Amino acid sequence: MRYFAAPLVEKRQLNRDNFLLYFRDEEIASTALPGQFAMIAADTNIADPFPILMRPFSFFGVDAENRRFSILIKVVGLGTQLMVQFPIGAQVPMIGPLGNQFELCPWKQMVMVAGGVGIAPFYLLAQKLSGRGTQPVLFYGARSRDDLVTMEEFQSLNVEVHAATEDGSYGTRGFVTEPLARFLQAHADCDLMACGPHAMLAAVTRLAKLHRSSLQISVECFMGCGFGACFGCAVETVDGFRLACRYGPVFDGHKLKWDGLSHV
């Protein structure tokens, strides 16, 4: 973990609310692990920032050759609105890398399940698996085709993508857990990895238990610091409360207590 400022080198608008921001930092580009994240400032004024608190973002992808990494941002409030307005060349304060990583089981079929911007931690995972010659499967759900942001990036890595949209504009009409359930009925011994809305994660957990599949969940929490000082990201597990920034954000999904995850 280190505090540093990284220059913004590229910005891509994916749809009305979603952006990919690319930063240059050799250490992050060469060492970031799938599932880890950074706390990123919404203001480049380090002497008197507003908003004061940084925001947590998963590392979306890395490009070690060009010393770059990217994050996926959805505009939901003042902080993210300011971040997508950073000019190219802005020196953006951040802390990272933080958190743990997805544990890989090479003898199992690796299945990624994402809802909306819950896709964020999986492209780096797909990059690493592709480099090892492993082909994961992605189940990607969103409200409409326009919200399936970055799907093409996964397809470029030859990831097998099963998409679902609530309005039926692309892929299966309905929730992503429907094609996932059919897949699990036909494929034994899968290693599930999920990130997304609370309801989707709860449904994926039920499917994992039904099919006796291992399950790793990357939780989405409000964080004030990112390294265990503020205690703002506690989630309830069968082993008691655990801080997502220190013990996660990737948890054994079978150990999460869903009644205590209202903020995930």
PDB file of C-alpha atoms in Angstrom:
ATOM      1  CA  MET A   1       0.000   0.000   0.000  1.00  0.00           C
ATOM      2  CA  ARG A   2       1.269   3.448  -0.842  1.00  0.00           C
ATOM      3  CA  TYR A   3       0.000   6.996  -1.277  1.00  0.00           C
ATOM      4  CA  PHE A   4       0.789   8.429  -4.681  1.00  0.00           C
ATOM      5  CA  ALA A   5      -0.514  10.622  -7.493  1.00  0.00           C
ATOM      6  CA  ALA A   6      -1.056   9.086 -10.910  1.00  0.00           C
ATOM      7  CA  PRO A   7      -1.531  11.067 -14.140  1.00  0.00           C
ATOM      8  CA  LEU A   8      -4.739  10.546 -16.071  1.00  0.00           C
ATOM      9  CA  VAL A   9      -3.685   9.554 -19.589  1.00  0.00           C
ATOM     10  CA  GLU A  10      -6.951   8.533 -21.253  1.00  0.00           C
ATOM     11  CA  LYS A  11     -10.690   8.752 -20.676  1.00  0.00           C
ATOM     12  CA  ARG A  12     -13.415   6.771 -22.446  1.00  0.00           C
ATOM     13  CA  GLN A  13     -17.139   7.408 -22.062  1.00  0.00           C
ATOM     14  CA  LEU A  14     -18.954   4.080 -22.426  1.00  0.00           C
ATOM     15  CA  ASN A  15     -22.528   5.316 -22.102  1.00  0.00           C
ATOM     16  CA  ARG A  16     -24.322   8.167 -20.393  1.00  0.00           C
ATOM     17  CA  ASP A  17     -23.084   7.310 -16.889  1.00  0.00           C
ATOM     18  CA  ASN A  18     -20.112   4.941 -17.248  1.00  0.00           C
ATOM     19  CA  PHE A  19     -16.502   5.822 -17.955  1.00  0.00           C
ATOM     20  CA  LEU A  20     -13.135   4.084 -18.113  1.00  0.00           C
ATOM     21  CA  LEU A  21     -10.287   6.189 -16.743  1.00  0.00           C
ATOM     22  CA  TYR A  22      -6.715   5.196 -17.546  1.00  0.00           C
ATOM     23  CA  PHE A  23      -3.824   6.187 -15.289  1.00  0.00           C
ATOM     24  CA  ARG A  24      -0.081   5.709 -15.587  1.00  0.00           C
ATOM     25  CA  ASP A  25       1.753   4.039 -12.714  1.00  0.00           C
ATOM     26  CA  GLU A  26       4.370   1.368 -13.310  1.00  0.00           C
ATOM     27  CA  GLU A  27       4.031  -0.322  -9.918  1.00  0.00           C
ATOM     28  CA  ILE A  28       0.240  -0.734 -10.058  1.00  0.00           C
ATOM     29  CA  ALA A  29       0.361  -1.828 -13.694  1.00  0.00           C
ATOM     30  CA  SER A  30       2.843  -4.584 -12.870  1.00  0.00           C
ATOM     31  CA  THR A  31       1.669  -5.753  -9.422  1.00  0.00           C
ATOM     32  CA  ALA A  32      -2.122  -5.216  -9.084  1.00  0.00           C
ATOM     33  CA  LEU A  33      -4.016  -8.460  -8.454  1.00  0.00           C
ATOM     34  CA  PRO A  34      -7.585  -9.378  -9.512  1.00  0.00           C
ATOM     35  CA  GLY A  35      -9.965  -8.217  -6.796  1.00  0.00           C
ATOM     36  CA  GLN A  36      -7.737  -5.496  -5.349  1.00  0.00           C
ATOM     37  CA  PHE A  37      -8.725  -1.842  -5.355  1.00  0.00           C
ATOM     38  CA  ALA A  38      -7.511   1.710  -4.840  1.00  0.00           C
ATOM     39  CA  MET A  39      -8.916   4.632  -2.870  1.00  0.00           C
ATOM     40  CA  ILE A  40      -9.051   7.525  -5.336  1.00  0.00           C
ATOM     41  CA  ALA A  41      -9.584  11.214  -4.626  1.00  0.00           C
ATOM     42  CA  ALA A  42     -12.390  13.176  -6.229  1.00  0.00           C
ATOM     43  CA  ASP A  43     -10.311  16.378  -6.038  1.00  0.00           C
ATOM     44  CA  THR A  44      -6.706  16.917  -7.108  1.00  0.00           C
ATOM     45  CA  ASN A  45      -6.240  19.676  -4.508  1.00  0.00           C
ATOM     46  CA  ILE A  46      -4.420  17.699  -1.812  1.00  0.00           C
ATOM     47  CA  ALA A  47      -4.183  20.697   0.549  1.00  0.00           C
ATOM     48  CA  ASP A  48      -7.940  21.290   0.793  1.00  0.00           C
ATOM     49  CA  PRO A  49      -9.868  18.575  -1.089  1.00  0.00           C
ATOM     50  CA  PHE A  50     -13.632  18.612  -1.597  1.00  0.00           C
ATOM     51  CA  PRO A  51     -15.142  16.121  -1.213  1.00  0.00           C
ATOM     52  CA  ILE A  52     -12.708  15.123   1.535  1.00  0.00           C
ATOM     53  CA  LEU A  53     -13.034  11.334   1.391  1.00  0.00           C
ATOM     54  CA  MET A  54     -11.565   9.185  -1.346  1.00  0.00           C
ATOM     55  CA  ARG A  55     -13.676   6.577  -3.155  1.00  0.00           C
ATOM     56  CA  PRO A  56     -12.887   2.840  -3.576  1.00  0.00           C
ATOM     57  CA  PHE A  57     -12.548   1.466  -7.112  1.00  0.00           C
ATOM     58  CA  SER A  58     -11.501  -1.979  -8.295  1.00  0.00           C
ATOM     59  CA  PHE A  59      -8.613  -2.176 -10.700  1.00  0.00           C
ATOM     60  CA  PHE A  60     -10.399  -2.869 -13.964  1.00  0.00           C
ATOM     61  CA  GLY A  61      -7.439  -3.715 -16.171  1.00  0.00           C
ATOM     62  CA  VAL A  62      -3.671  -3.352 -16.388  1.00  0.00           C
ATOM     63  CA  ASP A  63      -1.228  -2.781 -19.223  1.00  0.00           C
ATOM     64  CA  ALA A  64       2.232  -3.495 -17.830  1.00  0.00           C
ATOM     65  CA  GLU A  65       3.947  -2.810 -21.151  1.00  0.00           C
ATOM     66  CA  ASN A  66       2.641   0.765 -21.242  1.00  0.00           C
ATOM     67  CA  ARG A  67       2.659   1.172 -17.430  1.00  0.00           C
ATOM     68  CA  ARG A  68      -1.085   1.872 -17.309  1.00  0.00           C
ATOM     69  CA  PHE A  69      -4.082   0.704 -15.329  1.00  0.00           C
ATOM     70  CA  SER A  70      -7.767   1.494 -15.621  1.00  0.00           C
ATOM     71  CA  ILE A  71     -10.808   1.868 -13.395  1.00  0.00           C
ATOM     72  CA  LEU A  72     -14.505   1.757 -14.253  1.00  0.00           C
ATOM     73  CA  ILE A  73     -16.614   4.615 -12.879  1.00  0.00           C
ATOM     74  CA  LYS A  74     -20.372   4.998 -12.844  1.00  0.00           C
ATOM     75  CA  VAL A  75     -21.556   8.511 -12.087  1.00  0.00           C
ATOM     76  CA  VAL A  76     -23.854   8.298  -9.060  1.00  0.00           C
ATOM     77  CA  GLY A  77     -23.079  11.439  -7.052  1.00  0.00           C
ATOM     78  CA  LEU A  78     -20.898  14.508  -6.674  1.00  0.00           C
ATOM     79  CA  GLY A  79     -17.638  12.628  -6.186  1.00  0.00           C
ATOM     80  CA  THR A  80     -17.904  10.460  -9.274  1.00  0.00           C
ATOM     81  CA  GLN A  81     -19.211  13.394 -11.316  1.00  0.00           C
ATOM     82  CA  LEU A  82     -16.072  15.349 -10.455  1.00  0.00           C
ATOM     83  CA  MET A  83     -13.823  12.389 -11.209  1.00  0.00           C
ATOM     84  CA  VAL A  84     -15.045  11.888 -14.766  1.00  0.00           C
ATOM     85  CA  GLN A  85     -14.353  15.587 -15.371  1.00  0.00           C
ATOM     86  CA  PHE A  86     -10.640  15.265 -14.564  1.00  0.00           C
ATOM     87  CA  PRO A  87      -8.651  16.676 -17.513  1.00  0.00           C
ATOM     88  CA  ILE A  88      -6.057  14.542 -19.262  1.00  0.00           C
ATOM     89  CA  GLY A  89      -2.777  15.027 -17.425  1.00  0.00           C
ATOM     90  CA  ALA A  90      -4.391  15.627 -14.035  1.00  0.00           C
ATOM     91  CA  GLN A  91      -2.329  14.240 -11.148  1.00  0.00           C
ATOM     92  CA  VAL A  92      -4.903  12.272  -9.155  1.00  0.00           C
ATOM     93  CA  PRO A  93      -4.120  11.303  -5.519  1.00  0.00           C
ATOM     94  CA  MET A  94      -4.811   7.700  -4.570  1.00  0.00           C
ATOM     95  CA  ILE A  95      -3.892   4.912  -2.163  1.00  0.00           C
ATOM     96  CA  GLY A  96      -3.258   1.361  -3.277  1.00  0.00           C
ATOM     97  CA  PRO A  97      -3.106  -1.438  -3.970  1.00  0.00           C
ATOM     98  CA  LEU A  98      -5.546  -2.420  -1.218  1.00  0.00           C
ATOM     99  CA  GLY A  99      -7.483  -5.540  -0.291  1.00  0.00           C
ATOM    100  CA  ASN A 100      -7.163  -9.199  -1.134  1.00  0.00           C
ATOM    101  CA  GLN A 101      -7.565 -11.062  -4.398  1.00  0.00           C
ATOM    102  CA  PHE A 102      -9.667 -13.797  -5.968  1.00  0.00           C
ATOM    103  CA  GLU A 103      -8.236 -17.216  -5.213  1.00  0.00           C
ATOM    104  CA  LEU A 104      -7.914 -19.294  -8.370  1.00  0.00           C
ATOM    105  CA  CYS A 105      -8.667 -23.009  -8.609  1.00  0.00           C
ATOM    106  CA  PRO A 106      -7.086 -24.166 -11.900  1.00  0.00           C
ATOM    107  CA  TRP A 107      -8.770 -27.578 -11.763  1.00  0.00           C
ATOM    108  CA  LYS A 108     -12.288 -26.052 -11.721  1.00  0.00           C
ATOM    109  CA  GLN A 109     -14.362 -24.227 -14.320  1.00  0.00           C
ATOM    110  CA  MET A 110     -14.116 -20.565 -13.341  1.00  0.00           C
ATOM    111  CA  VAL A 111     -17.408 -18.727 -13.668  1.00  0.00           C
ATOM    112  CA  MET A 112     -17.670 -14.961 -13.221  1.00  0.00           C
ATOM    113  CA  VAL A 113     -21.082 -13.465 -12.425  1.00  0.00           C
ATOM    114  CA  ALA A 114     -21.514  -9.700 -12.715  1.00  0.00           C
ATOM    115  CA  GLY A 115     -24.422  -7.320 -12.370  1.00  0.00           C
ATOM    116  CA  GLY A 116     -24.083  -3.792 -13.773  1.00  0.00           C
ATOM    117  CA  VAL A 117     -20.826  -2.152 -12.691  1.00  0.00           C
ATOM    118  CA  GLY A 118     -20.136  -5.283 -10.661  1.00  0.00           C
ATOM    119  CA  ILE A 119     -18.214  -6.159 -13.819  1.00  0.00           C
ATOM    120  CA  ALA A 120     -15.371  -3.940 -12.578  1.00  0.00           C
ATOM    121  CA  PRO A 121     -13.106  -6.521 -10.834  1.00  0.00           C
ATOM    122  CA  PHE A 122     -13.427  -9.196 -13.501  1.00  0.00           C
ATOM    123  CA  TYR A 123     -11.572  -7.862 -16.530  1.00  0.00           C
ATOM    124  CA  LEU A 124      -8.235  -7.970 -14.705  1.00  0.00           C
ATOM    125  CA  LEU A 125      -9.104 -11.508 -13.610  1.00  0.00           C
ATOM    126  CA  ALA A 126      -9.878 -12.429 -17.221  1.00  0.00           C
ATOM    127  CA  GLN A 127      -6.576 -10.883 -18.318  1.00  0.00           C
ATOM    128  CA  LYS A 128      -4.631 -13.012 -15.838  1.00  0.00           C
ATOM    129  CA  LEU A 129      -6.509 -16.197 -16.753  1.00  0.00           C
ATOM    130  CA  SER A 130      -6.086 -15.543 -20.464  1.00  0.00           C
ATOM    131  CA  GLY A 131      -2.349 -15.200 -19.918  1.00  0.00           C
ATOM    132  CA  ARG A 132      -2.370 -18.679 -18.353  1.00  0.00           C
ATOM    133  CA  GLY A 133      -4.332 -20.202 -21.206  1.00  0.00           C
ATOM    134  CA  THR A 134      -7.467 -20.615 -19.078  1.00  0.00           C
ATOM    135  CA  GLN A 135     -10.879 -19.699 -20.500  1.00  0.00           C
ATOM    136  CA  PRO A 136     -13.356 -18.472 -17.879  1.00  0.00           C
ATOM    137  CA  VAL A 137     -17.075 -18.031 -18.435  1.00  0.00           C
ATOM    138  CA  LEU A 138     -18.813 -14.714 -17.763  1.00  0.00           C
ATOM    139  CA  PHE A 139     -22.485 -14.257 -16.882  1.00  0.00           C
ATOM    140  CA  TYR A 140     -23.214 -10.556 -17.241  1.00  0.00           C
ATOM    141  CA  GLY A 141     -26.545  -8.986 -16.324  1.00  0.00           C
ATOM    142  CA  ALA A 142     -27.812  -5.426 -16.734  1.00  0.00           C
ATOM    143  CA  ARG A 143     -30.981  -3.470 -17.310  1.00  0.00           C
ATOM    144  CA  SER A 144     -30.434  -3.046 -21.063  1.00  0.00           C
ATOM    145  CA  ARG A 145     -27.880  -3.583 -23.835  1.00  0.00           C
ATOM    146  CA  ASP A 146     -26.474  -0.107 -23.266  1.00  0.00           C
ATOM    147  CA  ASP A 147     -25.634  -1.033 -19.679  1.00  0.00           C
ATOM    148  CA  LEU A 148     -23.523  -4.055 -20.659  1.00  0.00           C
ATOM    149  CA  VAL A 149     -20.463  -1.822 -20.615  1.00  0.00           C
ATOM    150  CA  THR A 150     -17.063  -3.364 -21.442  1.00  0.00           C
ATOM    151  CA  MET A 151     -18.627  -6.595 -22.763  1.00  0.00           C
ATOM    152  CA  GLU A 152     -16.550  -6.280 -25.927  1.00  0.00           C
ATOM    153  CA  GLU A 153     -13.349  -6.151 -23.887  1.00  0.00           C
ATOM    154  CA  PHE A 154     -14.139  -9.578 -22.445  1.00  0.00           C
ATOM    155  CA  GLN A 155     -15.025 -10.977 -25.839  1.00  0.00           C
ATOM    156  CA  SER A 156     -11.654  -9.770 -27.153  1.00  0.00           C
ATOM    157  CA  LEU A 157     -10.027 -12.074 -24.578  1.00  0.00           C
ATOM    158  CA  ASN A 158     -12.129 -14.994 -25.907  1.00  0.00           C
ATOM    159  CA  VAL A 159     -14.150 -15.127 -22.711  1.00  0.00           C
ATOM    160  CA  GLU A 160     -17.401 -17.048 -23.168  1.00  0.00           C
ATOM    161  CA  VAL A 161     -20.039 -14.397 -22.381  1.00  0.00           C
ATOM    162  CA  HIS A 162     -23.651 -15.149 -21.415  1.00  0.00           C
ATOM    163  CA  ALA A 163     -25.566 -11.884 -21.223  1.00  0.00           C
ATOM    164  CA  ALA A 164     -28.985 -11.127 -19.752  1.00  0.00           C
ATOM    165  CA  THR A 165     -30.947  -7.897 -19.814  1.00  0.00           C
ATOM    166  CA  GLU A 166     -34.081  -7.056 -17.886  1.00  0.00           C
ATOM    167  CA  ASP A 167     -35.709  -5.427 -20.920  1.00  0.00           C
ATOM    168  CA  GLY A 168     -34.687  -8.181 -23.336  1.00  0.00           C
ATOM    169  CA  SER A 169     -32.659  -5.848 -25.559  1.00  0.00           C
ATOM    170  CA  TYR A 170     -29.715  -8.283 -25.573  1.00  0.00           C
ATOM    171  CA  GLY A 171     -29.164 -11.892 -24.577  1.00  0.00           C
ATOM    172  CA  THR A 172     -31.575 -13.634 -22.242  1.00  0.00           C
ATOM    173  CA  ARG A 173     -34.556 -11.580 -21.115  1.00  0.00           C
ATOM    174  CA  GLY A 174     -34.649 -11.437 -17.315  1.00  0.00           C
ATOM    175  CA  PHE A 175     -32.077 -11.843 -14.578  1.00  0.00           C
ATOM    176  CA  VAL A 176     -28.589 -13.204 -15.155  1.00  0.00           C
ATOM    177  CA  THR A 177     -29.160 -15.913 -12.551  1.00  0.00           C
ATOM    178  CA  GLU A 178     -31.554 -17.667 -14.951  1.00  0.00           C
ATOM    179  CA  PRO A 179     -28.935 -18.679 -17.571  1.00  0.00           C
ATOM    180  CA  LEU A 180     -26.475 -19.238 -14.704  1.00  0.00           C
ATOM    181  CA  ALA A 181     -28.843 -21.790 -13.149  1.00  0.00           C
ATOM    182  CA  ARG A 182     -29.080 -23.692 -16.449  1.00  0.00           C
ATOM    183  CA  PHE A 183     -25.297 -23.657 -16.801  1.00  0.00           C
ATOM    184  CA  LEU A 184     -24.747 -25.030 -13.300  1.00  0.00           C
ATOM    185  CA  GLN A 185     -27.189 -27.863 -13.948  1.00  0.00           C
ATOM    186  CA  ALA A 186     -25.036 -28.953 -16.871  1.00  0.00           C
ATOM    187  CA  HIS A 187     -21.584 -28.298 -15.403  1.00  0.00           C
ATOM    188  CA  ALA A 188     -20.343 -29.759 -12.153  1.00  0.00           C
ATOM    189  CA  ASP A 189     -17.531 -28.494  -9.931  1.00  0.00           C
ATOM    190  CA  CYS A 190     -17.592 -24.804 -10.835  1.00  0.00           C
ATOM    191  CA  ASP A 191     -15.780 -22.039  -8.990  1.00  0.00           C
ATOM    192  CA  LEU A 192     -18.156 -19.054  -8.861  1.00  0.00           C
ATOM    193  CA  MET A 193     -16.987 -15.471  -8.466  1.00  0.00           C
ATOM    194  CA  ALA A 194     -19.610 -12.758  -8.163  1.00  0.00           C
ATOM    195  CA  CYS A 195     -19.947  -8.998  -7.806  1.00  0.00           C
ATOM    196  CA  GLY A 196     -23.033  -6.860  -8.180  1.00  0.00           C
ATOM    197  CA  PRO A 197     -26.301  -5.830  -6.522  1.00  0.00           C
ATOM    198  CA  HIS A 198     -27.369  -7.343  -3.203  1.00  0.00           C
ATOM    199  CA  ALA A 199     -30.327  -9.271  -4.641  1.00  0.00           C
ATOM    200  CA  MET A 200     -28.185 -10.828  -7.368  1.00  0.00           C
ATOM    201  CA  LEU A 201     -25.499 -11.883  -4.893  1.00  0.00           C
ATOM    202  CA  ALA A 202     -28.077 -13.473  -2.612  1.00  0.00           C
ATOM    203  CA  ALA A 203     -29.526 -15.406  -5.564  1.00  0.00           C
ATOM    204  CA  VAL A 204     -26.074 -16.544  -6.706  1.00  0.00           C
ATOM    205  CA  THR A 205     -25.361 -17.747  -3.166  1.00  0.00           C
ATOM    206  CA  ARG A 206     -28.522 -19.869  -3.203  1.00  0.00           C
ATOM    207  CA  LEU A 207     -27.493 -21.405  -6.525  1.00  0.00           C
ATOM    208  CA  ALA A 208     -23.972 -22.080  -5.261  1.00  0.00           C
ATOM    209  CA  LYS A 209     -25.355 -23.898  -2.230  1.00  0.00           C
ATOM    210  CA  LEU A 210     -27.804 -25.879  -4.359  1.00  0.00           C
ATOM    211  CA  HIS A 211     -25.059 -27.057  -6.714  1.00  0.00           C
ATOM    212  CA  ARG A 212     -22.378 -27.321  -4.028  1.00  0.00           C
ATOM    213  CA  SER A 213     -20.160 -24.860  -5.866  1.00  0.00           C
ATOM    214  CA  SER A 214     -17.447 -22.804  -4.242  1.00  0.00           C
ATOM    215  CA  LEU A 215     -18.253 -19.097  -4.217  1.00  0.00           C
ATOM    216  CA  GLN A 216     -16.178 -15.944  -3.873  1.00  0.00           C
ATOM    217  CA  ILE A 217     -17.963 -12.603  -3.610  1.00  0.00           C
ATOM    218  CA  SER A 218     -16.410  -9.190  -4.065  1.00  0.00           C
ATOM    219  CA  VAL A 219     -18.521  -6.901  -1.878  1.00  0.00           C
ATOM    220  CA  GLU A 220     -19.270  -3.287  -2.702  1.00  0.00           C
ATOM    221  CA  CYS A 221     -19.122  -1.171   0.458  1.00  0.00           C
ATOM    222  CA  PHE A 222     -18.927   2.443   1.471  1.00  0.00           C
ATOM    223  CA  MET A 223     -15.385   3.103   2.670  1.00  0.00           C
ATOM    224  CA  GLY A 224     -13.933   6.121   4.406  1.00  0.00           C
ATOM    225  CA  CYS A 225     -10.276   5.128   4.460  1.00  0.00           C
ATOM    226  CA  GLY A 226      -9.707   1.785   2.719  1.00  0.00           C
ATOM    227  CA  PHE A 227      -7.238   0.330   5.204  1.00  0.00           C
ATOM    228  CA  GLY A 228      -9.118  -0.374   8.446  1.00  0.00           C
ATOM    229  CA  ALA A 229      -8.986   2.905  10.376  1.00  0.00           C
ATOM    230  CA  CYS A 230     -12.584   4.111  10.054  1.00  0.00           C
ATOM    231  CA  PHE A 231     -14.510   0.806  10.527  1.00  0.00           C
ATOM    232  CA  GLY A 232     -17.046   2.014   7.968  1.00  0.00           C
ATOM    233  CA  CYS A 233     -17.083  -1.097   5.781  1.00  0.00           C
ATOM    234  CA  ALA A 234     -17.905  -3.851   8.280  1.00  0.00           C
ATOM    235  CA  VAL A 235     -19.861  -6.806   6.899  1.00  0.00           C
ATOM    236  CA  GLU A 236     -21.310  -9.652   8.929  1.00  0.00           C
ATOM    237  CA  THR A 237     -19.955 -13.160   8.429  1.00  0.00           C
ATOM    238  CA  VAL A 238     -20.411 -16.436  10.280  1.00  0.00           C
ATOM    239  CA  ASP A 239     -17.132 -15.572  12.017  1.00  0.00           C
ATOM    240  CA  GLY A 240     -18.387 -12.162  13.159  1.00  0.00           C
ATOM    241  CA  PHE A 241     -18.017  -8.717  11.631  1.00  0.00           C
ATOM    242  CA  ARG A 242     -15.121  -8.242   9.223  1.00  0.00           C
ATOM    243  CA  LEU A 243     -13.875  -5.086   7.531  1.00  0.00           C
ATOM    244  CA  ALA A 244     -14.189  -5.353   3.759  1.00  0.00           C
ATOM    245  CA  CYS A 245     -11.036  -3.301   3.210  1.00  0.00           C
ATOM    246  CA  ARG A 246      -8.874  -5.428   5.508  1.00  0.00           C
ATOM    247  CA  TYR A 247     -10.328  -8.944   5.151  1.00  0.00           C
ATOM    248  CA  GLY A 248     -11.868  -8.438   1.709  1.00  0.00           C
ATOM    249  CA  PRO A 249     -13.237  -7.149  -0.519  1.00  0.00           C
ATOM    250  CA  VAL A 250     -13.305 -10.775  -1.671  1.00  0.00           C
ATOM    251  CA  PHE A 251     -15.023 -13.102   0.808  1.00  0.00           C
ATOM    252  CA  ASP A 252     -16.075 -16.727   0.849  1.00  0.00           C
ATOM    253  CA  GLY A 253     -19.677 -16.243  -0.229  1.00  0.00           C
ATOM    254  CA  HIS A 254     -20.867 -19.146   1.904  1.00  0.00           C
ATOM    255  CA  LYS A 255     -19.669 -17.341   5.039  1.00  0.00           C
ATOM    256  CA  LEU A 256     -21.491 -14.054   4.464  1.00  0.00           C
ATOM    257  CA  LYS A 257     -24.619 -13.400   6.525  1.00  0.00           C
ATOM    258  CA  TRP A 258     -27.021 -11.665   4.195  1.00  0.00           C
ATOM    259  CA  ASP A 259     -29.057  -9.936   6.898  1.00  0.00           C
ATOM    260  CA  GLY A 260     -25.923  -7.946   7.726  1.00  0.00           C
ATOM    261  CA  LEU A 261     -25.135  -6.937   4.174  1.00  0.00           C
ATOM    262  CA  SER A 262     -27.707  -4.240   3.535  1.00  0.00           C
ATOM    263  CA  HIS A 263     -25.010  -1.844   2.327  1.00  0.00           C
ATOM    264  CA  VAL A 264     -23.284  -4.249  -0.070  1.00  0.00           C
TER     265      VAL A 264
END
